[in-house]
Amino acid sequence: MLEKMSFNSNLINWFDKNKRELPWRKSNDPYKIWLSEIILQQTQVKQGLPYYNKFLENYPTVYELARSNEDEVLKNWQGLGYYSRARNLHSTAKYIVRELNGVFPKKHIDLIKLKGVGDYTASAIASICFDESVAVLDGNVFRVLSRYFGIEIPVNSTQGIKHFKNLAKSLLPKKRIGDYNQAVMEFGALQCKPKSPNCRICPINVNCVAFTTKNTENLPIKIKRSKIKDRYFNFLVFLTKKSETVIEKRNTKGIWQQLYQFPLVETEFSVSKKKLMSHKKDLQKYNLINPEIELINKNEIVHKLSHQKLHIKFWKLTQKVKHDNTIYWNDLKKYPVPSPIAEFIRSYKP
């Protein structure tokens, strides 16, 4: 018991002296905390901070976010990836305004029912905003606890999640619960880093099992996930004499859902122009019969996702277009598009 009290009190003391000055830490407004936590899922603070500021500028309260349209929200999210977060953000904002009169739930049990809010996010909001005695568990917390207590159960296993959840709950202090939860996350982000942590100046290294047994680099233990899948995307970039092009919306589930893209022909492997032309069924959807096609990017673009590696080619087609989704090239910037397409549009001069 004394060791656990020492653990949380030491981390809170460390947090008071070393915490980063972040804008969402100046408030206990659940809207701001919720927004920051959704943005920081799968995203580092350095990358997420400009998006947090942009969203607050465009949507200062949940009411403005709820009134916006999905394309606008996705456009503001562009570049952050994991776009389901943005769709859930927008959907939850509308639900809170319409069903809860703009008031966020105060209890973990109710927060976790919100779309896009899992156990971690619900715990963060409940403890930081309402001082509820619930523990957070994210990658940083798993790492700190597994090293300090020398736990070799895989953190992404059913047994591991249950074990760490119970341990994290037992470590909660009686006061300053929100600060403690932020402290253990911040400690993992700044001090107990994944690679090459500076254990010699760690304020809790005396009782850290991983440090005393020289096992820091091997913890936490994770079960290896499934193999990365390779996919081959061929985007058809129409360019007419009137500077028109064609885009379409990805309505199917999966990556980039609800974002816009150039017409896509997906192949089983990287293809030449001749091989691409053989995909007649795909090309005929766009009234393409023996079209003039030219490869724009000589070197294939490789875009890595969590479980997929995309091999991307852009193909130029200069011909008259009859299509419902024809737009002017200069209007492309108005639409939310995936990062590799956004980069292509920025760099390509038709």
Coordinates of C-alpha atoms in Angstrom, one line a residue:
M1 CA 0.0 0.0 0.0
L2 CA 2.8 2.4 0.9
E3 CA 4.5 1.7 -2.4
K4 CA 1.4 2.5 -4.3
M5 CA 0.9 5.7 -2.4
S6 CA 4.5 6.6 -3.1
F7 CA 4.0 5.9 -6.7
N8 CA 1.1 8.2 -7.3
S9 CA 2.3 11.0 -5.0
N10 CA 5.7 11.0 -6.7
L11 CA 4.1 11.1 -10.2
I12 CA 1.8 14.0 -9.2
N13 CA 4.9 15.9 -7.8
W14 CA 6.8 15.3 -11.0
F15 CA 3.8 16.4 -13.0
D16 CA 3.5 19.7 -11.1
K17 CA 7.1 20.5 -12.0
N18 CA 7.4 19.1 -15.5
K19 CA 4.0 19.1 -17.3
R20 CA 3.8 20.7 -20.7
E21 CA 1.8 23.9 -21.0
L22 CA -1.0 22.7 -23.3
P23 CA -4.2 24.7 -24.0
W24 CA -6.6 22.0 -22.9
R25 CA -5.0 21.9 -19.5
K26 CA -6.2 25.4 -18.8
S27 CA -9.8 24.3 -18.7
N28 CA -12.0 21.5 -17.3
D29 CA -14.6 22.2 -20.0
P30 CA -15.6 18.7 -21.1
Y31 CA -16.0 19.9 -24.7
K32 CA -12.4 21.0 -24.9
I33 CA -11.1 17.9 -23.1
W34 CA -13.2 15.6 -25.3
L35 CA -12.0 17.4 -28.4
S36 CA -8.3 17.1 -27.4
E37 CA -8.7 13.4 -26.4
I38 CA -10.3 12.5 -29.8
I39 CA -7.6 14.4 -31.7
L40 CA -4.8 12.8 -29.7
Q41 CA -6.0 9.2 -30.3
Q42 CA -3.3 7.7 -32.6
T43 CA -1.7 11.2 -32.9
Q44 CA 1.2 12.8 -31.1
V45 CA 0.7 16.2 -29.3
K46 CA 3.1 18.0 -31.7
Q47 CA 1.0 17.0 -34.7
G48 CA -2.4 17.3 -33.0
L49 CA -2.0 20.7 -31.3
P50 CA -2.5 22.8 -34.5
Y51 CA -5.7 20.8 -35.3
Y52 CA -7.0 21.4 -31.8
N53 CA -6.5 25.1 -32.1
K54 CA -8.1 25.1 -35.6
F55 CA -11.1 23.2 -34.4
L56 CA -11.6 25.5 -31.4
E57 CA -11.3 28.5 -33.7
N58 CA -13.9 27.1 -36.2
Y59 CA -16.1 25.4 -33.6
P60 CA -15.7 27.2 -30.2
T61 CA -18.5 25.2 -28.6
V62 CA -20.2 21.9 -29.3
Y63 CA -23.1 23.8 -30.9
E64 CA -21.0 25.2 -33.8
L65 CA -19.5 21.7 -34.4
A66 CA -23.0 20.2 -34.5
R67 CA -24.2 22.8 -37.0
S68 CA -21.4 22.2 -39.4
N69 CA -21.6 19.7 -42.3
E70 CA -19.5 16.5 -42.4
D71 CA -17.5 17.5 -45.5
E72 CA -16.4 20.7 -43.7
V73 CA -15.3 18.7 -40.6
L74 CA -13.4 16.2 -42.7
K75 CA -11.7 19.0 -44.6
N76 CA -10.5 20.6 -41.3
W77 CA -9.4 17.1 -40.2
Q78 CA -7.5 16.5 -43.4
G79 CA -3.9 15.2 -42.7
L80 CA -4.6 13.7 -39.3
G81 CA -5.6 10.3 -40.6
Y82 CA -8.0 7.8 -39.0
Y83 CA -10.9 9.8 -40.4
S84 CA -13.5 7.7 -38.5
R85 CA -12.5 9.9 -35.5
A86 CA -13.7 13.0 -37.3
R87 CA -17.0 11.4 -38.4
N88 CA -17.6 10.2 -34.8
L89 CA -16.7 13.6 -33.5
H90 CA -19.3 15.3 -35.7
S91 CA -21.9 12.6 -35.0
T92 CA -21.4 12.9 -31.2
A93 CA -21.6 16.7 -31.3
K94 CA -25.0 16.5 -33.0
Y95 CA -26.2 13.9 -30.5
I96 CA -25.1 16.0 -27.5
V97 CA -26.9 19.1 -28.9
R98 CA -30.1 17.4 -30.0
E99 CA -30.5 14.8 -27.3
L100 CA -28.7 16.2 -24.3
N101 CA -29.3 20.0 -24.7
G102 CA -25.6 20.6 -25.3
V103 CA -24.5 19.1 -21.9
F104 CA -21.9 16.4 -21.7
P105 CA -22.6 13.4 -19.4
K106 CA -20.6 13.6 -16.2
K107 CA -20.2 9.9 -15.4
H108 CA -17.9 7.3 -17.1
I109 CA -20.8 4.9 -17.5
D110 CA -22.7 7.5 -19.6
L111 CA -19.7 9.0 -21.5
I112 CA -18.7 5.6 -22.8
K113 CA -22.0 5.3 -24.6
L114 CA -21.1 8.3 -26.9
K115 CA -20.0 7.4 -30.4
G116 CA -16.2 7.3 -30.7
V117 CA -15.7 7.4 -26.9
G118 CA -14.0 4.3 -25.5
D119 CA -13.0 3.4 -22.0
Y120 CA -9.8 5.5 -22.1
T121 CA -11.5 8.7 -23.4
A122 CA -14.5 8.3 -21.0
S123 CA -12.1 7.9 -18.1
A124 CA -10.0 10.9 -19.1
I125 CA -13.1 13.2 -19.4
A126 CA -14.7 11.8 -16.2
S127 CA -11.6 12.2 -14.1
I128 CA -10.3 15.5 -15.5
C129 CA -13.6 17.3 -15.7
F130 CA -15.6 15.8 -12.9
D131 CA -13.0 14.2 -10.6
E132 CA -14.6 10.7 -10.9
S133 CA -12.4 7.9 -9.5
V134 CA -11.7 6.1 -12.8
A135 CA -8.3 5.1 -14.2
V136 CA -7.0 5.8 -17.7
L137 CA -5.1 3.3 -19.8
D138 CA -3.3 4.3 -22.9
G139 CA 0.0 3.3 -24.5
N140 CA 1.9 5.5 -22.1
V141 CA 0.2 4.1 -19.0
F142 CA 0.7 0.5 -20.1
R143 CA 4.4 1.2 -20.6
V144 CA 4.9 2.9 -17.2
L145 CA 3.1 0.3 -15.2
S146 CA 4.6 -2.7 -17.0
R147 CA 8.1 -1.4 -16.4
Y148 CA 7.7 -0.1 -12.9
F149 CA 6.0 -3.3 -11.7
G150 CA 7.9 -5.7 -14.0
I151 CA 4.7 -7.1 -15.6
E152 CA 5.4 -9.5 -18.5
I153 CA 1.7 -10.1 -19.5
P154 CA 1.1 -8.8 -23.1
V155 CA -0.6 -5.5 -22.8
N156 CA -2.8 -6.1 -25.8
S157 CA -4.1 -9.5 -24.6
T158 CA -7.5 -10.0 -22.8
Q159 CA -5.7 -11.1 -19.7
G160 CA -3.3 -8.1 -19.9
I161 CA -6.0 -5.5 -20.3
K162 CA -7.9 -6.8 -17.3
H163 CA -4.7 -7.1 -15.2
F164 CA -3.6 -3.5 -16.0
K165 CA -7.0 -2.1 -15.6
N166 CA -7.3 -3.5 -12.0
L167 CA -3.7 -2.3 -11.2
A168 CA -4.4 1.2 -12.6
K169 CA -7.5 1.4 -10.5
S170 CA -5.7 0.4 -7.3
L171 CA -3.1 3.1 -7.9
L172 CA -5.6 6.0 -7.9
P173 CA -5.1 8.6 -5.2
K174 CA -8.0 9.8 -3.1
K175 CA -7.5 13.4 -4.3
R176 CA -6.4 15.0 -7.6
I177 CA -7.5 12.1 -9.6
G178 CA -7.6 14.0 -12.9
D179 CA -4.1 15.4 -12.3
Y180 CA -2.8 11.9 -11.4
N181 CA -4.2 10.4 -14.6
Q182 CA -2.6 13.2 -16.6
A183 CA 0.6 12.7 -14.7
V184 CA 1.1 9.0 -15.5
M185 CA 0.3 9.7 -19.2
E186 CA 2.7 12.6 -19.3
F187 CA 5.4 10.6 -17.5
G188 CA 5.2 8.0 -20.2
A189 CA 5.3 10.6 -23.0
L190 CA 8.3 12.6 -21.6
Q191 CA 10.3 10.4 -19.2
C192 CA 9.4 6.7 -19.6
K193 CA 9.7 6.8 -23.4
P194 CA 9.3 3.8 -25.7
K195 CA 12.9 4.0 -26.9
S196 CA 16.0 4.9 -24.8
P197 CA 14.3 6.3 -21.7
N198 CA 16.7 8.2 -19.4
C199 CA 16.3 5.9 -16.5
R200 CA 19.2 7.2 -14.5
I201 CA 17.5 10.5 -13.8
C202 CA 14.0 8.9 -13.3
P203 CA 12.5 10.0 -10.0
I204 CA 10.9 6.6 -9.4
N205 CA 13.8 4.3 -10.6
V206 CA 14.6 3.0 -7.1
N207 CA 11.5 0.8 -7.0
C208 CA 11.2 0.3 -10.8
V209 CA 11.6 -3.5 -11.5
A210 CA 12.5 -3.0 -15.2
F211 CA 15.3 -0.6 -14.2
T212 CA 16.8 -2.7 -11.4
T213 CA 16.6 -5.9 -13.6
K214 CA 17.9 -4.1 -16.7
N215 CA 14.8 -5.1 -18.6
T216 CA 13.5 -1.7 -19.7
E217 CA 13.8 -2.2 -23.4
N218 CA 11.9 -5.4 -23.3
L219 CA 8.8 -4.0 -21.7
P220 CA 5.9 -3.7 -22.3
I221 CA 5.3 -7.0 -24.1
K222 CA 2.9 -7.0 -27.1
I223 CA 1.4 -9.7 -29.2
K224 CA 2.4 -9.2 -32.8
R225 CA -0.5 -8.2 -35.0
S226 CA -1.5 -9.6 -38.4
K227 CA 0.8 -9.1 -41.5
I228 CA 0.7 -5.8 -43.3
K229 CA -1.4 -5.9 -46.5
D230 CA -0.1 -4.4 -49.7
R231 CA -2.6 -2.6 -51.9
Y232 CA -2.1 -1.0 -55.3
F233 CA -4.1 2.1 -56.2
N234 CA -4.2 3.7 -59.7
F235 CA -5.9 7.1 -59.6
L236 CA -7.2 8.4 -62.9
V237 CA -6.5 12.2 -63.1
F238 CA -8.8 13.6 -65.8
L239 CA -7.6 17.0 -67.3
T240 CA -9.7 18.7 -70.0
K241 CA -8.9 21.8 -72.0
K242 CA -11.2 23.7 -69.7
S243 CA -9.2 22.6 -66.7
E244 CA -11.9 20.2 -65.5
T245 CA -11.3 17.0 -63.6
V246 CA -13.4 14.2 -62.0
I247 CA -13.6 13.3 -58.3
E248 CA -15.8 10.8 -56.4
K249 CA -16.7 10.1 -52.8
R250 CA -15.6 6.9 -51.0
N251 CA -18.9 5.7 -49.6
T252 CA -17.7 2.2 -48.9
K253 CA -16.5 1.2 -45.4
G254 CA -12.8 1.1 -44.8
I255 CA -10.0 3.6 -45.3
W256 CA -10.8 7.1 -46.3
Q257 CA -14.6 6.6 -45.9
Q258 CA -16.6 9.8 -47.0
L259 CA -13.4 11.4 -48.4
Y260 CA -13.0 12.4 -52.0
Q261 CA -10.6 10.9 -54.5
F262 CA -9.8 10.7 -58.2
P263 CA -11.5 7.7 -59.9
L264 CA -9.7 4.6 -58.7
V265 CA -8.7 1.4 -60.3
E266 CA -7.3 -1.0 -57.7
T267 CA -5.1 -3.8 -59.0
E268 CA -3.5 -6.9 -57.4
F269 CA 0.0 -5.6 -58.1
S270 CA 1.9 -2.7 -59.6
V271 CA 0.8 -2.3 -63.2
S272 CA 2.2 -0.9 -66.4
K273 CA 0.0 1.2 -68.8
K274 CA -0.7 -1.8 -70.9
K275 CA -1.9 -3.8 -67.9
L276 CA -4.0 -0.9 -66.6
M277 CA -5.7 -0.7 -70.0
S278 CA -6.7 -4.3 -69.7
H279 CA -9.0 -3.4 -66.8
K280 CA -11.7 -2.6 -69.2
K281 CA -14.6 -3.1 -66.8
D282 CA -13.2 -0.4 -64.5
L283 CA -12.3 2.0 -67.3
Q284 CA -15.7 1.7 -69.0
K285 CA -17.4 3.1 -65.9
Y286 CA -15.9 6.4 -67.0
N287 CA -16.7 6.0 -70.7
L288 CA -13.0 5.2 -71.4
I289 CA -12.4 3.3 -74.6
N290 CA -8.8 3.3 -75.7
P291 CA -8.0 6.4 -73.8
E292 CA -4.7 8.3 -73.9
I293 CA -3.0 7.5 -70.6
E294 CA 0.3 8.9 -69.2
L295 CA 1.9 8.0 -65.9
I296 CA 2.5 11.2 -63.9
N297 CA 4.6 9.9 -61.0
K298 CA 7.5 7.9 -62.3
N299 CA 8.3 6.6 -58.8
E300 CA 5.5 4.8 -57.0
I301 CA 4.2 6.6 -53.9
V302 CA 4.1 4.4 -50.8
H303 CA 1.7 5.4 -48.1
K304 CA 1.8 3.4 -44.9
L305 CA -1.2 2.8 -42.7
S306 CA -1.5 0.8 -39.5
H307 CA -2.3 -2.5 -41.3
Q308 CA -1.9 -1.6 -44.9
K309 CA 0.8 -0.3 -47.3
L310 CA -0.6 1.6 -50.3
H311 CA 1.3 1.7 -53.5
I312 CA 0.0 4.7 -55.4
K313 CA 0.2 5.8 -59.1
F314 CA -1.4 8.8 -60.7
W315 CA -2.4 8.5 -64.3
K316 CA -3.1 11.5 -66.5
L317 CA -6.0 11.4 -69.0
T318 CA -6.5 14.3 -71.3
Q319 CA -9.9 14.0 -73.0
K320 CA -13.4 15.3 -72.9
V321 CA -15.3 14.2 -69.8
K322 CA -19.0 13.5 -69.3
H323 CA -19.5 12.7 -65.7
D324 CA -21.7 13.8 -62.8
N325 CA -18.7 14.7 -60.6
T326 CA -16.9 16.9 -63.0
I327 CA -15.3 20.0 -61.3
Y328 CA -12.8 22.6 -62.1
W329 CA -9.2 21.8 -61.0
N330 CA -8.9 24.9 -58.9
D331 CA -12.0 23.8 -56.9
L332 CA -10.2 20.6 -55.7
K333 CA -8.9 22.4 -52.6
K334 CA -12.5 22.8 -51.3
Y335 CA -12.9 19.0 -50.8
P336 CA -11.6 16.8 -48.0
V337 CA -9.2 14.3 -49.6
P338 CA -6.7 11.7 -48.2
S339 CA -3.2 12.9 -47.4
P340 CA -1.4 11.4 -50.5
I341 CA -4.0 13.0 -52.8
A342 CA -3.7 16.3 -51.0
E343 CA 0.0 16.2 -51.4
F344 CA -0.3 15.3 -55.1
I345 CA -2.8 18.3 -55.7
R346 CA -0.3 20.7 -53.9
S347 CA 2.7 19.6 -55.9
Y348 CA 1.2 18.8 -59.4
K349 CA 1.0 21.7 -61.8
P350 CA -1.4 20.6 -64.7

